Tab-separated table of C-alpha atoms in Angstrom:
chain	number	residue	atom	x	y	z
A	14	MET	CA	4.941	22.320	69.436
A	15	ASP	CA	2.993	22.888	66.203
A	16	LEU	CA	-0.729	23.302	66.852
A	17	ARG	CA	-1.670	23.346	63.168
A	18	PHE	CA	-2.925	20.431	61.105
A	19	THR	CA	-0.652	19.175	58.341
A	20	ASP	CA	-1.796	19.174	54.719
A	21	GLU	CA	-2.427	15.425	54.976
A	22	GLU	CA	-4.512	15.883	58.090
A	23	LEU	CA	-6.559	18.597	56.385
A	24	LYS	CA	-7.188	16.259	53.427
A	25	PHE	CA	-8.250	13.561	55.886
A	26	ARG	CA	-10.670	16.031	57.513
A	27	ASP	CA	-12.150	17.148	54.185
A	28	LYS	CA	-12.676	13.551	53.067
A	29	LEU	CA	-14.573	12.742	56.257
A	30	ARG	CA	-16.630	15.924	55.987
A	31	HIS	CA	-17.647	15.056	52.411
A	32	PHE	CA	-18.627	11.525	53.414
A	33	PHE	CA	-20.777	12.684	56.341
A	34	GLN	CA	-22.595	15.281	54.266
A	35	ILE	CA	-23.268	12.890	51.388
A	36	LYS	CA	-23.928	9.560	53.100
A	37	ILE	CA	-25.748	10.349	56.359
A	38	PRO	CA	-29.411	11.208	55.629
A	39	GLU	CA	-30.041	14.946	55.828
A	40	LYS	CA	-33.178	14.444	57.922
A	41	ILE	CA	-31.126	12.711	60.612
A	42	ARG	CA	-28.469	15.435	60.616
A	43	GLU	CA	-31.118	18.145	60.839
A	44	LYS	CA	-32.627	16.508	63.930
A	45	VAL	CA	-29.194	16.216	65.556
A	46	SER	CA	-28.454	19.879	64.806
A	47	ALA	CA	-31.763	20.923	66.352
A	48	GLY	CA	-31.112	18.841	69.475
A	49	GLU	CA	-34.112	16.605	68.811
A	50	SER	CA	-34.213	13.002	69.995
A	51	LEU	CA	-33.530	10.400	67.333
A	52	SER	CA	-35.575	7.240	67.074
A	53	LYS	CA	-33.886	3.891	67.605
A	54	GLU	CA	-34.232	3.206	63.891
A	55	GLU	CA	-32.497	6.469	62.937
A	56	MET	CA	-29.590	5.747	65.264
A	57	VAL	CA	-29.216	2.226	63.887
A	58	THR	CA	-29.350	3.520	60.296
A	59	SER	CA	-26.611	6.073	60.917
A	60	GLN	CA	-24.293	3.699	62.744
A	61	ARG	CA	-24.640	0.984	60.102
A	62	ILE	CA	-23.704	3.482	57.387
A	63	LEU	CA	-20.602	4.373	59.395
A	64	ASN	CA	-19.787	0.737	60.104
A	65	ALA	CA	-20.081	-0.257	56.437
A	66	ALA	CA	-17.455	2.402	55.689
A	67	GLY	CA	-15.210	1.275	58.560
A	68	LEU	CA	-15.999	4.388	60.614
A	69	ALA	CA	-18.008	3.061	63.559
A	70	VAL	CA	-15.116	1.831	65.712
A	71	PRO	CA	-11.846	3.197	64.258
A	72	HIS	CA	-10.263	3.223	67.745
A	73	TRP	CA	-10.741	-0.556	68.243
A	74	PRO	CA	-8.080	-3.188	67.454
A	75	ILE	CA	-7.746	-3.632	63.697
A	76	GLU	CA	-8.930	-7.270	63.782
A	77	TRP	CA	-12.281	-6.103	65.155
A	78	GLY	CA	-12.867	-3.194	62.776
A	79	GLY	CA	-10.435	-0.566	63.996
A	80	LYS	CA	-8.016	1.593	62.042
A	81	ASN	CA	-4.406	2.408	62.730
A	82	TRP	CA	-5.117	6.124	63.068
A	83	THR	CA	-2.950	8.653	64.867
A	84	PRO	CA	-4.317	10.509	67.915
A	85	ILE	CA	-4.774	13.546	65.656
A	86	GLN	CA	-6.818	11.564	63.138
A	87	ARG	CA	-8.992	10.145	65.929
A	88	TYR	CA	-9.542	13.671	67.233
A	89	ILE	CA	-10.416	14.997	63.769
A	90	PHE	CA	-12.866	12.141	63.260
A	91	THR	CA	-14.748	12.833	66.499
A	92	GLU	CA	-14.873	16.574	65.924
A	93	GLU	CA	-16.067	16.196	62.330
A	94	VAL	CA	-18.814	13.801	63.394
A	95	LEU	CA	-20.039	16.433	65.848
A	96	TYR	CA	-19.485	19.431	63.579
A	97	ASN	CA	-21.482	17.817	60.775
A	98	ALA	CA	-24.329	16.857	63.140
A	99	VAL	CA	-23.805	13.135	62.609
A	100	PRO	CA	-25.019	10.907	65.459
A	101	LEU	CA	-22.011	9.587	67.345
A	102	PRO	CA	-21.729	5.799	67.211
A	103	LEU	CA	-23.573	4.507	70.267
A	104	GLN	CA	-21.282	5.309	73.203
A	105	PHE	CA	-22.210	2.208	75.194
A	106	ASN	CA	-21.300	-0.123	72.331
A	107	CYS	CA	-18.340	1.619	70.788
A	108	PHE	CA	-16.576	3.531	73.558
A	109	MET	CA	-17.513	1.539	76.651
A	110	VAL	CA	-18.283	-2.178	76.558
A	111	GLY	CA	-16.598	-2.802	73.185
A	112	PRO	CA	-13.111	-1.655	74.274
A	113	VAL	CA	-13.503	-3.518	77.596
A	114	ILE	CA	-14.342	-6.802	75.862
A	115	ALA	CA	-11.625	-6.265	73.250
A	116	THR	CA	-9.032	-5.667	76.004
A	117	PHE	CA	-10.111	-7.912	78.895
A	118	GLY	CA	-12.642	-10.359	77.413
A	119	ASN	CA	-11.856	-13.908	76.320
A	120	GLN	CA	-11.811	-14.980	72.677
A	121	LYS	CA	-15.315	-16.431	72.842
A	122	GLN	CA	-16.705	-13.141	74.169
A	123	LYS	CA	-14.877	-11.140	71.497
A	124	GLU	CA	-16.267	-13.317	68.710
A	125	ARG	CA	-19.763	-13.310	70.192
A	126	PHE	CA	-20.152	-9.606	70.913
A	127	LEU	CA	-17.734	-7.250	69.137
A	128	LYS	CA	-18.891	-7.315	65.513
A	129	ARG	CA	-22.519	-7.167	66.594
A	130	ALA	CA	-21.767	-4.201	68.861
A	131	ALA	CA	-20.013	-2.315	66.040
A	132	ASN	CA	-22.971	-2.816	63.698
A	133	LEU	CA	-25.543	-2.096	66.408
A	134	ASP	CA	-27.047	-5.548	65.975
A	135	ASP	CA	-26.988	-5.589	69.780
A	136	TRP	CA	-27.866	-2.407	71.659
A	137	TRP	CA	-25.971	-2.094	74.934
A	138	CYS	CA	-26.721	0.037	77.991
A	139	GLN	CA	-24.674	0.805	81.099
A	140	GLY	CA	-25.443	-0.491	84.591
A	141	PHE	CA	-23.087	1.454	86.848
A	142	SER	CA	-24.850	4.177	88.897
A	143	GLU	CA	-27.188	3.304	91.745
A	144	PRO	CA	-29.409	5.459	93.981
A	145	GLY	CA	-26.680	5.415	96.655
A	146	ALA	CA	-23.671	5.124	94.361
A	147	GLY	CA	-23.250	7.904	91.830
A	148	SER	CA	-20.090	9.960	92.190
A	149	ASP	CA	-18.998	7.393	94.808
A	150	LEU	CA	-19.531	4.517	92.398
A	151	ALA	CA	-17.458	2.060	94.448
A	152	SER	CA	-20.223	2.093	97.078
A	153	LEU	CA	-22.536	0.113	94.773
A	154	THR	CA	-24.609	-2.615	96.436
A	155	THR	CA	-26.041	-4.669	93.553
A	156	ARG	CA	-24.978	-8.233	94.439
A	157	ALA	CA	-23.997	-11.163	92.250
A	158	VAL	CA	-23.712	-14.459	94.133
A	159	ARG	CA	-22.079	-17.425	92.397
A	160	GLU	CA	-24.200	-20.578	92.345
A	161	GLY	CA	-22.612	-23.300	90.248
A	162	ASP	CA	-22.254	-22.111	86.656
A	163	HIS	CA	-24.416	-19.003	87.188
A	164	TYR	CA	-24.530	-15.768	89.161
A	165	ILE	CA	-27.726	-14.672	90.890
A	166	VAL	CA	-28.031	-10.871	90.635
A	167	ASN	CA	-30.138	-8.661	92.897
A	168	GLY	CA	-30.159	-4.884	93.121
A	169	GLN	CA	-30.963	-1.667	91.280
A	170	LYS	CA	-29.288	0.569	88.710
A	171	THR	CA	-30.362	4.093	87.799
A	172	TRP	CA	-29.818	6.783	85.146
A	173	THR	CA	-29.570	3.994	82.576
A	174	THR	CA	-29.501	5.998	79.352
A	175	LEU	CA	-31.581	4.558	76.482
A	176	GLY	CA	-32.044	1.354	78.437
A	177	GLN	CA	-35.526	1.071	76.945
A	178	TYR	CA	-33.885	0.080	73.640
A	179	ALA	CA	-31.234	-2.229	75.045
A	180	ASP	CA	-30.678	-5.898	74.249
A	181	TRP	CA	-27.817	-6.203	76.769
A	182	ILE	CA	-26.542	-4.361	79.834
A	183	PHE	CA	-22.975	-4.349	81.165
A	184	CYS	CA	-23.004	-4.098	84.939
A	185	LEU	CA	-20.717	-3.543	87.876
A	186	VAL	CA	-21.817	-5.904	90.628
A	187	ARG	CA	-20.498	-6.717	94.086
A	188	THR	CA	-19.148	-10.259	94.217
A	189	ASP	CA	-17.215	-10.008	97.494
A	190	PRO	CA	-18.720	-7.872	100.289
A	191	ASN	CA	-15.941	-8.721	102.751
A	192	VAL	CA	-13.077	-6.735	101.212
A	193	LYS	CA	-12.521	-3.029	100.666
A	194	LYS	CA	-15.222	-1.720	98.380
A	195	GLN	CA	-13.137	-1.275	95.196
A	196	ALA	CA	-11.700	-4.791	95.516
A	197	GLY	CA	-14.969	-6.732	95.586
A	198	ILE	CA	-16.526	-5.591	92.286
A	199	SER	CA	-16.933	-7.574	89.044
A	200	PHE	CA	-17.882	-6.669	85.471
A	201	ILE	CA	-20.667	-8.814	84.059
A	202	LEU	CA	-22.794	-8.911	80.880
A	203	ILE	CA	-26.544	-9.476	81.233
A	204	ASP	CA	-29.142	-10.233	78.574
A	205	MET	CA	-32.007	-7.776	79.101
A	206	LYS	CA	-34.541	-10.488	78.229
A	207	THR	CA	-33.551	-12.493	81.303
A	208	PRO	CA	-36.466	-13.081	83.726
A	209	GLY	CA	-36.342	-10.885	86.816
A	210	ILE	CA	-35.349	-7.628	85.094
A	211	THR	CA	-37.750	-4.695	85.414
A	212	ILE	CA	-37.139	-1.383	83.660
A	213	ARG	CA	-38.947	1.838	84.587
A	214	PRO	CA	-38.681	5.160	82.755
A	215	ILE	CA	-37.398	8.363	84.343
A	216	ILE	CA	-38.847	11.409	82.579
A	217	THR	CA	-36.312	14.224	82.653
A	218	ILE	CA	-36.890	17.959	83.061
A	219	ASP	CA	-37.168	18.442	79.287
A	220	GLY	CA	-40.006	15.909	79.078
A	221	ARG	CA	-37.949	13.207	77.372
A	222	HIS	CA	-37.715	9.519	78.156
A	223	GLU	CA	-33.957	9.197	77.904
A	224	VAL	CA	-32.981	7.525	81.175
A	225	ASN	CA	-34.347	4.671	83.261
A	226	GLU	CA	-34.034	2.760	86.486
A	227	ILE	CA	-33.524	-1.007	86.317
A	228	PHE	CA	-34.312	-3.577	88.992
A	229	PHE	CA	-32.782	-7.055	89.231
A	230	THR	CA	-34.672	-9.696	91.189
A	231	ASP	CA	-32.972	-13.106	91.343
A	232	VAL	CA	-31.660	-12.656	87.804
A	233	LYS	CA	-29.775	-15.775	86.668
A	234	VAL	CA	-26.685	-14.880	84.619
A	235	PRO	CA	-24.311	-17.482	83.102
A	236	ALA	CA	-20.867	-17.340	84.715
A	237	GLU	CA	-19.370	-17.252	81.216
A	238	ASN	CA	-20.702	-13.678	80.994
A	239	LEU	CA	-18.136	-12.503	83.543
A	240	VAL	CA	-15.552	-10.293	81.816
A	241	GLY	CA	-11.965	-10.894	82.941
A	242	GLU	CA	-11.418	-11.994	86.518
A	243	GLU	CA	-13.882	-11.979	89.364
A	244	ASN	CA	-13.387	-8.982	91.698
A	245	LYS	CA	-11.270	-7.113	89.124
A	246	GLY	CA	-14.193	-5.109	87.771
A	247	TRP	CA	-13.080	-1.802	89.283
A	248	SER	CA	-9.952	-1.825	87.101
A	249	TYR	CA	-12.066	-2.508	84.010
A	250	ALA	CA	-14.465	0.278	85.004
A	251	LYS	CA	-11.608	2.793	85.261
A	252	PHE	CA	-10.456	1.730	81.800
A	253	LEU	CA	-14.004	2.177	80.475
A	254	LEU	CA	-14.439	5.605	82.035
A	255	ALA	CA	-11.187	6.785	80.457
A	256	ASN	CA	-12.694	5.874	77.067
A	257	GLU	CA	-15.997	7.576	77.956
A	258	ARG	CA	-14.212	10.824	78.812
A	259	SER	CA	-12.137	10.982	75.631
A	260	GLY	CA	-13.420	13.870	73.530
A	261	ILE	CA	-15.797	14.924	76.301
A	262	ALA	CA	-15.155	18.626	75.548
A	263	ARG	CA	-17.149	18.118	72.314
A	264	LEU	CA	-15.688	21.110	70.533
A	265	GLY	CA	-17.271	20.092	67.245
A	266	LEU	CA	-20.740	20.120	68.771
A	267	THR	CA	-20.333	23.661	70.116
A	268	LYS	CA	-18.777	24.845	66.839
A	269	GLU	CA	-21.764	23.494	64.914
A	270	ARG	CA	-24.151	25.176	67.330
A	271	VAL	CA	-22.326	28.516	67.003
A	272	SER	CA	-22.616	28.287	63.212
A	273	ARG	CA	-26.325	27.602	63.592
A	274	ILE	CA	-26.774	30.555	65.958
A	275	LYS	CA	-25.098	32.841	63.424
A	276	ARG	CA	-27.443	31.698	60.654
A	277	LEU	CA	-30.559	32.010	62.790
A	278	ALA	CA	-29.577	35.397	64.265
A	279	LYS	CA	-29.784	36.917	60.783
A	280	THR	CA	-33.441	35.831	60.538
A	281	VAL	CA	-34.795	36.682	64.014
A	282	PRO	CA	-36.324	40.196	64.271
A	283	TYR	CA	-35.051	42.626	66.900
A	284	HIS	CA	-36.962	45.929	66.867
A	285	GLU	CA	-36.349	47.309	63.358
A	286	GLN	CA	-33.321	45.064	62.796
A	287	THR	CA	-32.308	41.451	63.418
A	288	MET	CA	-30.630	39.837	66.412
A	289	TRP	CA	-27.438	39.702	64.352
A	290	GLU	CA	-27.350	43.498	64.536
A	291	ASN	CA	-27.883	43.530	68.327
A	292	THR	CA	-24.506	44.635	69.718
A	293	GLY	CA	-24.996	42.958	73.092
A	294	PHE	CA	-25.905	39.643	71.504
A	295	ARG	CA	-22.929	39.842	69.125
A	296	GLU	CA	-20.577	40.555	72.038
A	297	ARG	CA	-21.734	37.442	73.902
A	298	LEU	CA	-21.400	35.379	70.751
A	299	SER	CA	-17.886	36.738	70.183
A	300	TRP	CA	-16.930	35.844	73.762
A	301	LEU	CA	-18.141	32.292	73.147
A	302	GLU	CA	-16.073	31.995	69.975
A	303	ILE	CA	-12.935	33.322	71.694
A	304	GLU	CA	-13.346	30.872	74.567
A	305	LEU	CA	-13.957	28.081	72.067
A	306	LYS	CA	-10.745	28.878	70.215
A	307	ALA	CA	-8.783	28.936	73.484
A	308	LEU	CA	-10.220	25.543	74.409
A	309	GLU	CA	-9.336	24.166	70.988
A	310	ILE	CA	-5.708	25.256	71.464
A	311	THR	CA	-5.660	23.546	74.868
A	312	GLN	CA	-7.062	20.406	73.260
A	313	MET	CA	-4.304	20.492	70.628
A	314	ARG	CA	-1.675	20.859	73.355
A	315	VAL	CA	-3.003	17.709	75.044
A	316	LEU	CA	-2.995	15.909	71.694
A	317	SER	CA	0.567	16.989	70.956
A	318	LYS	CA	1.706	15.178	74.102
A	319	GLN	CA	-0.004	12.012	72.909
A	320	VAL	CA	1.597	12.314	69.479
A	321	SER	CA	5.006	12.646	71.137
A	322	GLY	CA	4.460	9.283	72.832
A	323	ASP	CA	3.522	10.502	76.313
A	324	LYS	CA	1.051	7.872	77.580
A	325	ALA	CA	0.591	9.311	81.089
A	326	PRO	CA	-2.919	10.557	81.951
A	327	ASP	CA	-2.996	14.302	81.441
A	328	PRO	CA	-4.784	16.229	84.217
A	329	ALA	CA	-5.391	18.954	81.635
A	330	SER	CA	-8.227	16.741	80.400
A	331	SER	CA	-10.123	17.981	83.465
A	332	ILE	CA	-9.786	21.513	82.099
A	333	LEU	CA	-11.177	20.307	78.774
A	334	LYS	CA	-14.119	18.675	80.520
A	335	ILE	CA	-14.976	21.713	82.648
A	336	LYS	CA	-14.607	24.331	79.937
A	337	GLY	CA	-16.131	22.150	77.232
A	338	SER	CA	-19.292	21.569	79.266
A	339	GLU	CA	-19.512	25.251	80.200
A	340	LEU	CA	-19.311	26.287	76.545
A	341	GLN	CA	-21.908	23.711	75.524
A	342	GLN	CA	-24.242	25.224	78.104
A	343	ALA	CA	-23.358	28.795	77.070
A	344	SER	CA	-24.237	27.996	73.463
A	345	THR	CA	-27.694	26.728	74.443
A	346	GLU	CA	-28.202	29.866	76.547
A	347	LEU	CA	-27.557	32.009	73.455
A	348	LEU	CA	-29.848	29.803	71.420
A	349	LEU	CA	-32.598	30.195	74.012
A	350	GLU	CA	-32.109	33.971	74.008
A	351	LEU	CA	-32.430	33.870	70.232
A	352	ALA	CA	-35.632	31.827	70.351
A	353	GLY	CA	-37.133	34.151	72.965
A	354	PRO	CA	-40.948	34.160	73.093
A	355	LEU	CA	-41.069	31.905	70.028
A	356	SER	CA	-39.939	29.016	72.205
A	357	LEU	CA	-43.079	29.345	74.347
A	358	ALA	CA	-45.127	27.766	71.570
A	359	GLY	CA	-43.822	24.412	72.806
A	360	SER	CA	-44.820	21.523	70.582
A	361	ASP	CA	-47.647	23.402	68.889
A	362	ALA	CA	-46.160	23.950	65.417
A	363	ALA	CA	-49.312	25.736	64.276
A	364	ALA	CA	-48.612	28.525	66.767
A	365	LEU	CA	-45.272	29.382	65.162
A	366	PRO	CA	-44.739	31.763	62.239
A	367	ASP	CA	-43.329	30.279	59.062
A	368	GLY	CA	-39.623	29.526	59.184
A	369	VAL	CA	-39.167	29.558	62.954
A	370	ASP	CA	-40.317	26.067	63.925
A	371	TRP	CA	-36.712	25.495	65.098
A	372	ALA	CA	-37.598	27.453	68.251
A	373	ARG	CA	-39.991	24.744	69.400
A	374	GLY	CA	-37.246	22.404	70.621
A	375	VAL	CA	-34.872	24.973	72.114
A	376	PRO	CA	-36.161	24.928	75.733
A	377	GLY	CA	-35.791	21.144	75.868
A	378	LEU	CA	-32.270	21.331	74.444
A	379	TYR	CA	-31.362	24.030	76.954
A	380	MET	CA	-32.617	22.000	79.911
A	381	ASN	CA	-31.111	18.726	78.694
A	382	THR	CA	-27.689	20.357	78.355
A	383	ARG	CA	-27.634	21.160	82.093
A	384	LYS	CA	-26.475	17.550	82.588
A	385	VAL	CA	-23.160	17.917	80.743
A	386	SER	CA	-21.443	19.499	83.741
A	387	ILE	CA	-22.383	16.424	85.812
A	388	TYR	CA	-21.789	13.296	83.725
A	389	GLY	CA	-18.313	11.976	82.992
A	390	GLY	CA	-17.158	13.260	86.386
A	391	SER	CA	-18.874	16.370	87.728
A	392	ASN	CA	-17.161	19.721	87.251
A	393	GLU	CA	-16.776	20.045	91.016
A	394	ILE	CA	-14.750	16.821	91.084
A	395	GLN	CA	-12.700	17.977	88.088
A	396	HIS	CA	-11.827	21.191	89.968
A	397	ASN	CA	-10.424	19.009	92.751
A	398	VAL	CA	-8.353	17.052	90.208
A	399	ILE	CA	-6.904	20.303	88.837
A	400	ALA	CA	-6.148	21.609	92.328
A	401	LYS	CA	-4.253	18.464	93.265
A	402	ALA	CA	-2.600	17.354	90.027
A	403	ILE	CA	-1.807	20.711	88.377
A	404	LEU	CA	-1.660	23.282	91.178
A	405	GLY	CA	-0.239	20.933	93.820
A	406	MET	CA	-2.716	22.073	96.437
């Protein structure tokens, strides 16, 4: 197998890189690079720029805005978005509910929702996890009871990311409690303005309002909002989660962060020198880069199987998830070490010397990144997948 990009693929990469650097506002990219939260307006602005250029949903069917890209081109696109600190198109719209509707929805649903999702005219959020159904998602208890041409929904969802901005929520609901748990679940679309929906913020350890809990009390949902067949929702959820986990290693993000660490290290004092001249710090940074390169080669090996036409799920993706999340966390640990006492100034910009206001947001970024080894299938679960599917244990 050849793990190098072709000349055409390199030209494709350079064209994307130029577009991102020229067209996406620098202020937005600077906030992404610093790990700061974007406003709803900034996220909408970025995605609409991408969508106008045909770059919001390149993995969708062509008739709904997709492009006939190779797996390598799709990989390059995702990594360049991350490496150039461009906000990813909203995951819930573009990688979750959009592909589900495009694959399992009826024509009316496709025409109603897909173009608006690609342009972020509708903001979607995800209603999967519940207080008693996280890793064991099939144990969910939110009920949807059919009454004529509507469903009546009651229950609770939690960890609903950016739900405070959402116009719509796609939910897994239990429509048949009398069969085995995976067999009685349906996939339904709910307008967040429907009476009976209550949303409450969950403030995370870094002080951000990023996730929420949502309560449904006798929420009346048109039956036409059911996607696919009733009680087939578990199959659609597995399809969705496969899309969510694609590119979960986020190599481009860690590469961009390493580049930023290198730049900053040359400006941060360390005794009579700078942190860049601290041998111990350089050794840890070198280790991170070596591990990153090894992960990139593993990623290319997985891609080469896809290019060869192998459609079978590759358990090596669990390796990518584990190592990718570990390296994301390792990069924030180095960044926190670099910020040192400067990060203690918190949000008080006046307390920081000139040129080091970047340190203000580092503790929050560090804490927020603890989650990456949990979402998308916790690393503990991925270790079990590797043990069974690769090692045969």
